[in-house]
Short mmCIF file of C-alpha atoms in Angstrom, two decimals:
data_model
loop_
_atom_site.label_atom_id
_atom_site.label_comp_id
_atom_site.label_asym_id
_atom_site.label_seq_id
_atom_site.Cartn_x
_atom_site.Cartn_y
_atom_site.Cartn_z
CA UNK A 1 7.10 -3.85 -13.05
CA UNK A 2 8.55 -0.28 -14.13
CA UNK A 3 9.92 2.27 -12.10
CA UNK A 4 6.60 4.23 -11.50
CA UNK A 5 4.37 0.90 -11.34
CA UNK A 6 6.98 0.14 -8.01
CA UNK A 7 6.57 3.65 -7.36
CA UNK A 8 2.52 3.97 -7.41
CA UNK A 9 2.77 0.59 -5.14
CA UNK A 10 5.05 2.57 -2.46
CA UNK A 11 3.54 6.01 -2.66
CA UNK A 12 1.45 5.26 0.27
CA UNK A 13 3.50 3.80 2.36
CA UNK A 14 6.15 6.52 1.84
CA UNK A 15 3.60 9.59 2.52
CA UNK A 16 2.96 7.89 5.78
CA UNK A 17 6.52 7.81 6.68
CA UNK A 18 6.79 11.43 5.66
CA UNK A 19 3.54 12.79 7.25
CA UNK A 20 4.53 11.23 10.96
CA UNK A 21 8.31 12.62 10.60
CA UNK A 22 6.63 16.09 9.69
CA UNK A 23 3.34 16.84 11.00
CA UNK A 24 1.78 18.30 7.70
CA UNK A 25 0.57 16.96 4.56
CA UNK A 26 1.44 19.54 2.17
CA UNK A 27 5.38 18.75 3.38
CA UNK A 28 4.59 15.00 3.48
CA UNK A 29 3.10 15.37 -0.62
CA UNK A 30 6.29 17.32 -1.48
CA UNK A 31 8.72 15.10 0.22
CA UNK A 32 7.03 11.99 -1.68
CA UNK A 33 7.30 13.75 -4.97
CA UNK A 34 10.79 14.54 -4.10
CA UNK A 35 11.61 10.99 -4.12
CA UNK A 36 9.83 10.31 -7.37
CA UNK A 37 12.45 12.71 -8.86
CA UNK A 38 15.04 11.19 -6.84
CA UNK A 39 13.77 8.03 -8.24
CA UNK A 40 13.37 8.14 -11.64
CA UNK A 41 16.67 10.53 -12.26
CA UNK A 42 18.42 7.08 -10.72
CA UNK A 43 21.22 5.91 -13.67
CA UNK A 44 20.85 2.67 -11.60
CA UNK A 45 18.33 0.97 -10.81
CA UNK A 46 17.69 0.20 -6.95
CA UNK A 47 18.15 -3.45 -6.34
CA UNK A 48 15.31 -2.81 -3.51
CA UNK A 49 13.06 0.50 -4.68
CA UNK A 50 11.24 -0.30 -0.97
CA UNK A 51 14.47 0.54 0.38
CA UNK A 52 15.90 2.93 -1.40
CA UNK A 53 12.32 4.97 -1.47
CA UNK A 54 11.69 4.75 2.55
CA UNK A 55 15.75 5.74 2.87
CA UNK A 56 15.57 8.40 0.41
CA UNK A 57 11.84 9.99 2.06
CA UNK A 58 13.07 9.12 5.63
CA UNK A 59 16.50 11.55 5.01
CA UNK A 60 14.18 14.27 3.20
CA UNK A 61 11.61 14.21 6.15
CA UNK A 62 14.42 14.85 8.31
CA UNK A 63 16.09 17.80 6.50
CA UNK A 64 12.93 19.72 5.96
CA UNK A 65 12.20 18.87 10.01
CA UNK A 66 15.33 20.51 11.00
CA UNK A 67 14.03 23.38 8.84
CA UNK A 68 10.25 23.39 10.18
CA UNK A 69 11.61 23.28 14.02
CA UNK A 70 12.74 27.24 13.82
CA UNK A 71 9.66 28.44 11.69
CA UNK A 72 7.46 26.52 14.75
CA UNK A 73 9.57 27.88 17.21
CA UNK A 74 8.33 31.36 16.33
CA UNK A 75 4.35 30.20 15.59
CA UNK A 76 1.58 32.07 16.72
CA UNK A 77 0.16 29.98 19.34
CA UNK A 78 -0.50 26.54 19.53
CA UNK A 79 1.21 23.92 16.89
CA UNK A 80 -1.10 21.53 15.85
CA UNK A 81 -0.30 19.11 13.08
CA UNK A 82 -2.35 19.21 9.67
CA UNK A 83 -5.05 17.36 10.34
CA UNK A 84 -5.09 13.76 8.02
CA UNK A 85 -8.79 12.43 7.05
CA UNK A 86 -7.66 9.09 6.19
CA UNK A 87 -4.31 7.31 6.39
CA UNK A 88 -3.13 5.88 2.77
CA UNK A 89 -1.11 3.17 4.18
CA UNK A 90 -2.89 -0.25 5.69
CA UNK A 91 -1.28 -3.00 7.09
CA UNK A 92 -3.84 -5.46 9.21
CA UNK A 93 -0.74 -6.76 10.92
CA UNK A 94 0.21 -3.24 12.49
CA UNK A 95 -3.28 -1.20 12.33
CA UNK A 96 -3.36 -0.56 16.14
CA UNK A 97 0.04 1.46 15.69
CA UNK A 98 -0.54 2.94 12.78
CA UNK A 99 -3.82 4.33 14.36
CA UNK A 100 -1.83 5.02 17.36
CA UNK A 101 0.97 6.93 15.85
CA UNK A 102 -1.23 9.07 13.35
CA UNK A 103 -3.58 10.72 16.45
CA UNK A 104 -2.91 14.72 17.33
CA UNK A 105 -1.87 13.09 20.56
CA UNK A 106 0.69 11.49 19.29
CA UNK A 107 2.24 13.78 16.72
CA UNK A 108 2.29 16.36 19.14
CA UNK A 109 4.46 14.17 21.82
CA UNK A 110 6.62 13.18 18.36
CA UNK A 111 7.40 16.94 18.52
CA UNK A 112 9.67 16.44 21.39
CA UNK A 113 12.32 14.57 19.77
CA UNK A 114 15.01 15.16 17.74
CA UNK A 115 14.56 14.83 13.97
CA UNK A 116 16.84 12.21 14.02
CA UNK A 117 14.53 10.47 17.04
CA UNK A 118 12.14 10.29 15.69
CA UNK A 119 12.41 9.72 12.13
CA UNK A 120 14.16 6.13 13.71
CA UNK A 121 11.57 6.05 15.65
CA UNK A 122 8.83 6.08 13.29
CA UNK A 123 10.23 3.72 11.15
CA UNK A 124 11.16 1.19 14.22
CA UNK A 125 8.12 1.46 15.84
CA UNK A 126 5.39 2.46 14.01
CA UNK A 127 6.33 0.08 10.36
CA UNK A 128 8.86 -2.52 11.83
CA UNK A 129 11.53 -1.96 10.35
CA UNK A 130 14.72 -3.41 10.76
CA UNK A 131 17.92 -1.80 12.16
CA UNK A 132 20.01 -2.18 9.28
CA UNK A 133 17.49 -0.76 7.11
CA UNK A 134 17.18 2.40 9.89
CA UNK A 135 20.68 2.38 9.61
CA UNK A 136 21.00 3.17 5.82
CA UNK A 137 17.93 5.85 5.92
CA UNK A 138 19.50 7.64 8.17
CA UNK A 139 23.10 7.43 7.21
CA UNK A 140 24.00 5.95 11.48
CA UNK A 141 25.44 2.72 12.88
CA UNK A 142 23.26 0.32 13.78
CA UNK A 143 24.05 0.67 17.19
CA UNK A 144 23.55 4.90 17.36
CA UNK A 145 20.00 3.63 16.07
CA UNK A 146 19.26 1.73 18.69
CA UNK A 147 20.33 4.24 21.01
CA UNK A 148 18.53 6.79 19.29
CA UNK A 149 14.77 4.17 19.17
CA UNK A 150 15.79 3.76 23.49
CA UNK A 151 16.06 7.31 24.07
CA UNK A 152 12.94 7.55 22.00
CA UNK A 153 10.85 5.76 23.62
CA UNK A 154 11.91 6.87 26.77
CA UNK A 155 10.30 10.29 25.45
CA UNK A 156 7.18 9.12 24.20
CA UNK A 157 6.65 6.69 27.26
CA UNK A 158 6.99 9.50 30.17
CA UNK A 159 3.79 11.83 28.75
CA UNK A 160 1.79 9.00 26.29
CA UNK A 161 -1.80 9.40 26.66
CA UNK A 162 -3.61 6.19 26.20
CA UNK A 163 -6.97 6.62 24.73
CA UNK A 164 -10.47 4.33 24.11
CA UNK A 165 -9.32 1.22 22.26
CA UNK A 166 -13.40 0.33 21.81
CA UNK A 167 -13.76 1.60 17.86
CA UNK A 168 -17.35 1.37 18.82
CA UNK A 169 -17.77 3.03 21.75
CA UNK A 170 -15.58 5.76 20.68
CA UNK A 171 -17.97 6.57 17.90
CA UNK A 172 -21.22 6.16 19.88
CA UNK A 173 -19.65 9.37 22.27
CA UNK A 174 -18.69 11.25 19.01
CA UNK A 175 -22.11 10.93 17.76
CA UNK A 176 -23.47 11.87 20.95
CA UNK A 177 -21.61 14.88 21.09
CA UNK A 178 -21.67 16.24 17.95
CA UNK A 179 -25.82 15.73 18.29
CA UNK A 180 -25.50 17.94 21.54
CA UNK A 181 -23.36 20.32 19.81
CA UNK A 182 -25.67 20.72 17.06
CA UNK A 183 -28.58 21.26 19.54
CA UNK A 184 -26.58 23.84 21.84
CA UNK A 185 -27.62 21.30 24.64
CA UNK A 186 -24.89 22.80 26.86
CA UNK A 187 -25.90 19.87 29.74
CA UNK A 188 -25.72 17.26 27.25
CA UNK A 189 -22.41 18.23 26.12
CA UNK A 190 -21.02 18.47 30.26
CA UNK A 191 -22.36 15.03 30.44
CA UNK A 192 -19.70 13.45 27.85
CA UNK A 193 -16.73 15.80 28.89
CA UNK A 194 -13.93 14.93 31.38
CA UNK A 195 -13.90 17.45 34.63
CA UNK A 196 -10.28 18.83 33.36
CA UNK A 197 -11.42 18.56 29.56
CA UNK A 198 -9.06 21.02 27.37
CA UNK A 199 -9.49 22.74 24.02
CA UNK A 200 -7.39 24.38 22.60
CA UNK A 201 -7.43 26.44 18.90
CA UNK A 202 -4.32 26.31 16.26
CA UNK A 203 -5.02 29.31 14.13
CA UNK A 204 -1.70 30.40 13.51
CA UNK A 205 -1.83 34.18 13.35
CA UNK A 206 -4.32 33.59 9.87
CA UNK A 207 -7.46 33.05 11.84
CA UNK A 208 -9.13 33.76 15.15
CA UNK A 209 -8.65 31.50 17.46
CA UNK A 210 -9.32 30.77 21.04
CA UNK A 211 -7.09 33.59 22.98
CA UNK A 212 -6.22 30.55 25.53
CA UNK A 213 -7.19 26.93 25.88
CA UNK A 214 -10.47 26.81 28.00
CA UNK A 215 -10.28 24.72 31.01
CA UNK A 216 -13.04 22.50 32.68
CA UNK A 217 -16.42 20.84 31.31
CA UNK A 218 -18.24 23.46 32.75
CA UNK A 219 -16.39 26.26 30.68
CA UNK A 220 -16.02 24.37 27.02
CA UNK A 221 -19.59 23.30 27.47
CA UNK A 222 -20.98 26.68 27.58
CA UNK A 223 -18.24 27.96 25.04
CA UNK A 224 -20.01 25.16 23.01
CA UNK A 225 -23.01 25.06 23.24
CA UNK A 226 -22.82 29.11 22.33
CA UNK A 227 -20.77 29.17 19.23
CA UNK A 228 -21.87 26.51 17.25
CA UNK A 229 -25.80 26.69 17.17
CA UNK A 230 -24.20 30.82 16.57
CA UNK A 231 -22.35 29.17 13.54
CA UNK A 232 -25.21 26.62 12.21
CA UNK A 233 -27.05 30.41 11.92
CA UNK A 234 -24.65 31.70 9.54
CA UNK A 235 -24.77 28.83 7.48
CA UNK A 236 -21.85 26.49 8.55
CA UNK A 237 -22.16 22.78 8.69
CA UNK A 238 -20.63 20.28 10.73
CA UNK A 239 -19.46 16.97 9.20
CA UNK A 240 -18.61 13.87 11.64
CA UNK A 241 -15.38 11.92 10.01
CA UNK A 242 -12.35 10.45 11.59
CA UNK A 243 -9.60 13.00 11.97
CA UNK A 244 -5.91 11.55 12.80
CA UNK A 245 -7.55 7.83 13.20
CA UNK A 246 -9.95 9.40 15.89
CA UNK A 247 -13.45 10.87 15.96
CA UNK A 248 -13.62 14.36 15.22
CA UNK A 249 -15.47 16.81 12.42
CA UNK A 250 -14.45 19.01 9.35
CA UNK A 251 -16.59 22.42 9.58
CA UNK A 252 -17.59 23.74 6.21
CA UNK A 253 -19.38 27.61 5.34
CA UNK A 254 -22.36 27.68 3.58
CA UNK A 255 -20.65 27.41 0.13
CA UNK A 256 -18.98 24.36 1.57
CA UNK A 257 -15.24 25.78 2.03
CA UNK A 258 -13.27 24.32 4.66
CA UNK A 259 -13.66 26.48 8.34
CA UNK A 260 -11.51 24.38 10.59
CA UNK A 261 -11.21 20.90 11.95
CA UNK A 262 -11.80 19.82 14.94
CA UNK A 263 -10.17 16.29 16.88
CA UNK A 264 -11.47 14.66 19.86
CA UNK A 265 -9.07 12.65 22.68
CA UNK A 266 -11.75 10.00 24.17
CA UNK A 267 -10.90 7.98 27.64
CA UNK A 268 -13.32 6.06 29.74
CA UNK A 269 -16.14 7.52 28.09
CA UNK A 270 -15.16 10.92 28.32
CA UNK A 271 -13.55 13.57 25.67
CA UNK A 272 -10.52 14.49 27.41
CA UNK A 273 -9.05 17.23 24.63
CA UNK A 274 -10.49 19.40 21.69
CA UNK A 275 -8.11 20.73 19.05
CA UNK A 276 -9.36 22.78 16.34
CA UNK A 277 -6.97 23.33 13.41
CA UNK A 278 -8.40 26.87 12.33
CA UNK A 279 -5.11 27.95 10.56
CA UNK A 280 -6.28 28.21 6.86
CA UNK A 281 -2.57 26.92 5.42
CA UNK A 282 -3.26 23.46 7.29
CA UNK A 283 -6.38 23.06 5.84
CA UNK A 284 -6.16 23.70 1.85
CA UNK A 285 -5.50 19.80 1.29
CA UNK A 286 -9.59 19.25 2.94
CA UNK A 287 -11.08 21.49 -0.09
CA UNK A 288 -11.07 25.26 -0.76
CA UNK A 289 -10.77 27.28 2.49
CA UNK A 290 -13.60 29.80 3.69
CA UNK A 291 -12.87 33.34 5.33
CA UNK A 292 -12.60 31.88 8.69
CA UNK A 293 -12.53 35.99 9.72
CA UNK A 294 -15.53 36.83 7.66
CA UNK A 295 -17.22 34.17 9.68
CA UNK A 296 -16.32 35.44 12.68
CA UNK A 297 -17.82 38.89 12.00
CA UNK A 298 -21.37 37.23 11.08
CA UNK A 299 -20.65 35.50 14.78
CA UNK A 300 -20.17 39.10 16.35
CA UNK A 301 -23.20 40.39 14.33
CA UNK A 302 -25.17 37.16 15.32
CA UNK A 303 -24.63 38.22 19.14
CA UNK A 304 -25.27 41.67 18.34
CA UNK A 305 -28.69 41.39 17.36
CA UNK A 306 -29.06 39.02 20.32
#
């Protein structure tokens, strides 16, 4: 096989590496193409290109981290990560983390560590690999990367949220709820929220957003069952899909451009967190993005005339 037949083979596996270390797909796509150059501009060729092109991704993940952490520390609002539709990389063996480790959840406790953390903690825990391998990616000892995968999962372990396991279930609430939320049936929705449900809006300065997370399944059930029958008036549509391995929807205007996208957190039975990702630059990899503001001017009309 040539250099981009091994390449095309890896190119999954490697954005998945990239996207967990960073949190955002357009940095995940550039940090893969990276490596292509990387790759190709080689004099020598790699007696392993599965190691030298998870080595190579994993220590430009962590550079443009160490970048990313100041720009976030000065966001507007909430971070959320860009939200992923469907993870490239399958592996039967390890599908429960993968699922795991993708979720908003997840990322967003990921956020907590170190670059180095948890780039050796990605590749550790989430694709099994080995320590000497770690070692090389990330230019350590062996020994510093254990340390580092301890300390690690000491992090992740203290907050982890652990969520509905029961595929089937989980999508029986979604469809539930995003029926109710379609209908404005502000009871029905209460009904399938936990008492201290959250949700919370990333719009990054770009869009509006919530001006604070709402609090309480009284609260987001009315704040639901208001706004989205307001926005099904003006023309937007909701569309069900997994978001981050979990149920969630991707809201289009009525020329189909991408509004936001919203993820659900589901325990026993109950949605325990809504994120929506309103900030337009996390959501140009889902399709052309709509004038989230414009939209929210029909809203304001919409009451108005109400």
């Amino acid at each position: 096989m040539d250099r981009t037949g091994e390449f095309e083979e890896l190119r999954p596996l490697l954005f998945s590496i990239a996207y967990r270390i960073l949190g955002s797909v357009a940095e995940a796509e550039d940090a893969v193409q990276e490596t292509w150059l990387r790759f190709s501009a080689s004099p020598v060729r790699p007696r392993s290109a599965r190691a030298f092109l998870s080595a190579t991704v994993t220590r430009l993940s962590i550079d443009v981290l160490r970048s990313a952490r100041v720009r976030r520390e000065a966001y507007a609002g909430p971070w959320f990560p860009e939200p992923l539709l469907a993870d490239p990389y399958e592996d039967p063996e390890r599908s429960a983390e993968l699922a795991d480790s993708v979720s908003m959840a997840a990322l967003l406790l990921l956020e907590r560590l170190s670059p180095l953390e948890r780039a050796v903690f990605v590749l550790r825990e989430v694709f099994d690999f080995g320590f000497p391998a770690i070692a090389s990616a990330v230019d350590r000892s062996e020994a510093a990367c254990r340390q580092l995968v301890v300390r690690a999962r000491r992090h992740m372990a203290e907050d982890r949220p652990r969520f509905a396991a029961d595929r089937t279930e989980r999508e029986r609430l979604a469809s539930r709820f995003f029926d109710a939320l379609r209908e404005g049936d502000v009871g029905g929705l209460r009904d399938l929220l936990a008492a201290d449900v959250s949700m919370t809006g990333d719009g990054g300065g770009k869009a509006p957003r919530l001006a604070r997370a709402v609090q309480g399944a009284g609260n987001v059930a009315r704040l639901l069952g208001s706004v989205f029958p307001a926005l099904a008036r003006a023309g937007v549509v909701c569309e069900p899909c997994e978001v981050n391995a979990g149920p969630g929807a991707v809201f289009r205007d009525h020329e189909g451009r991408v509004l936001n996208a919203l993820a659900l957190d589901v325990l026993d039975g109950r949605v325990q967190t809504i994120r929506l990702v309103v900030n337009p630059d996390k959501l140009g990899h889902l399709g052309p993005v709509a004038d989230a503001w414009a939209v929210h001017r029909a809203l304001r009309a919409d009451r108005a005339r109400r």
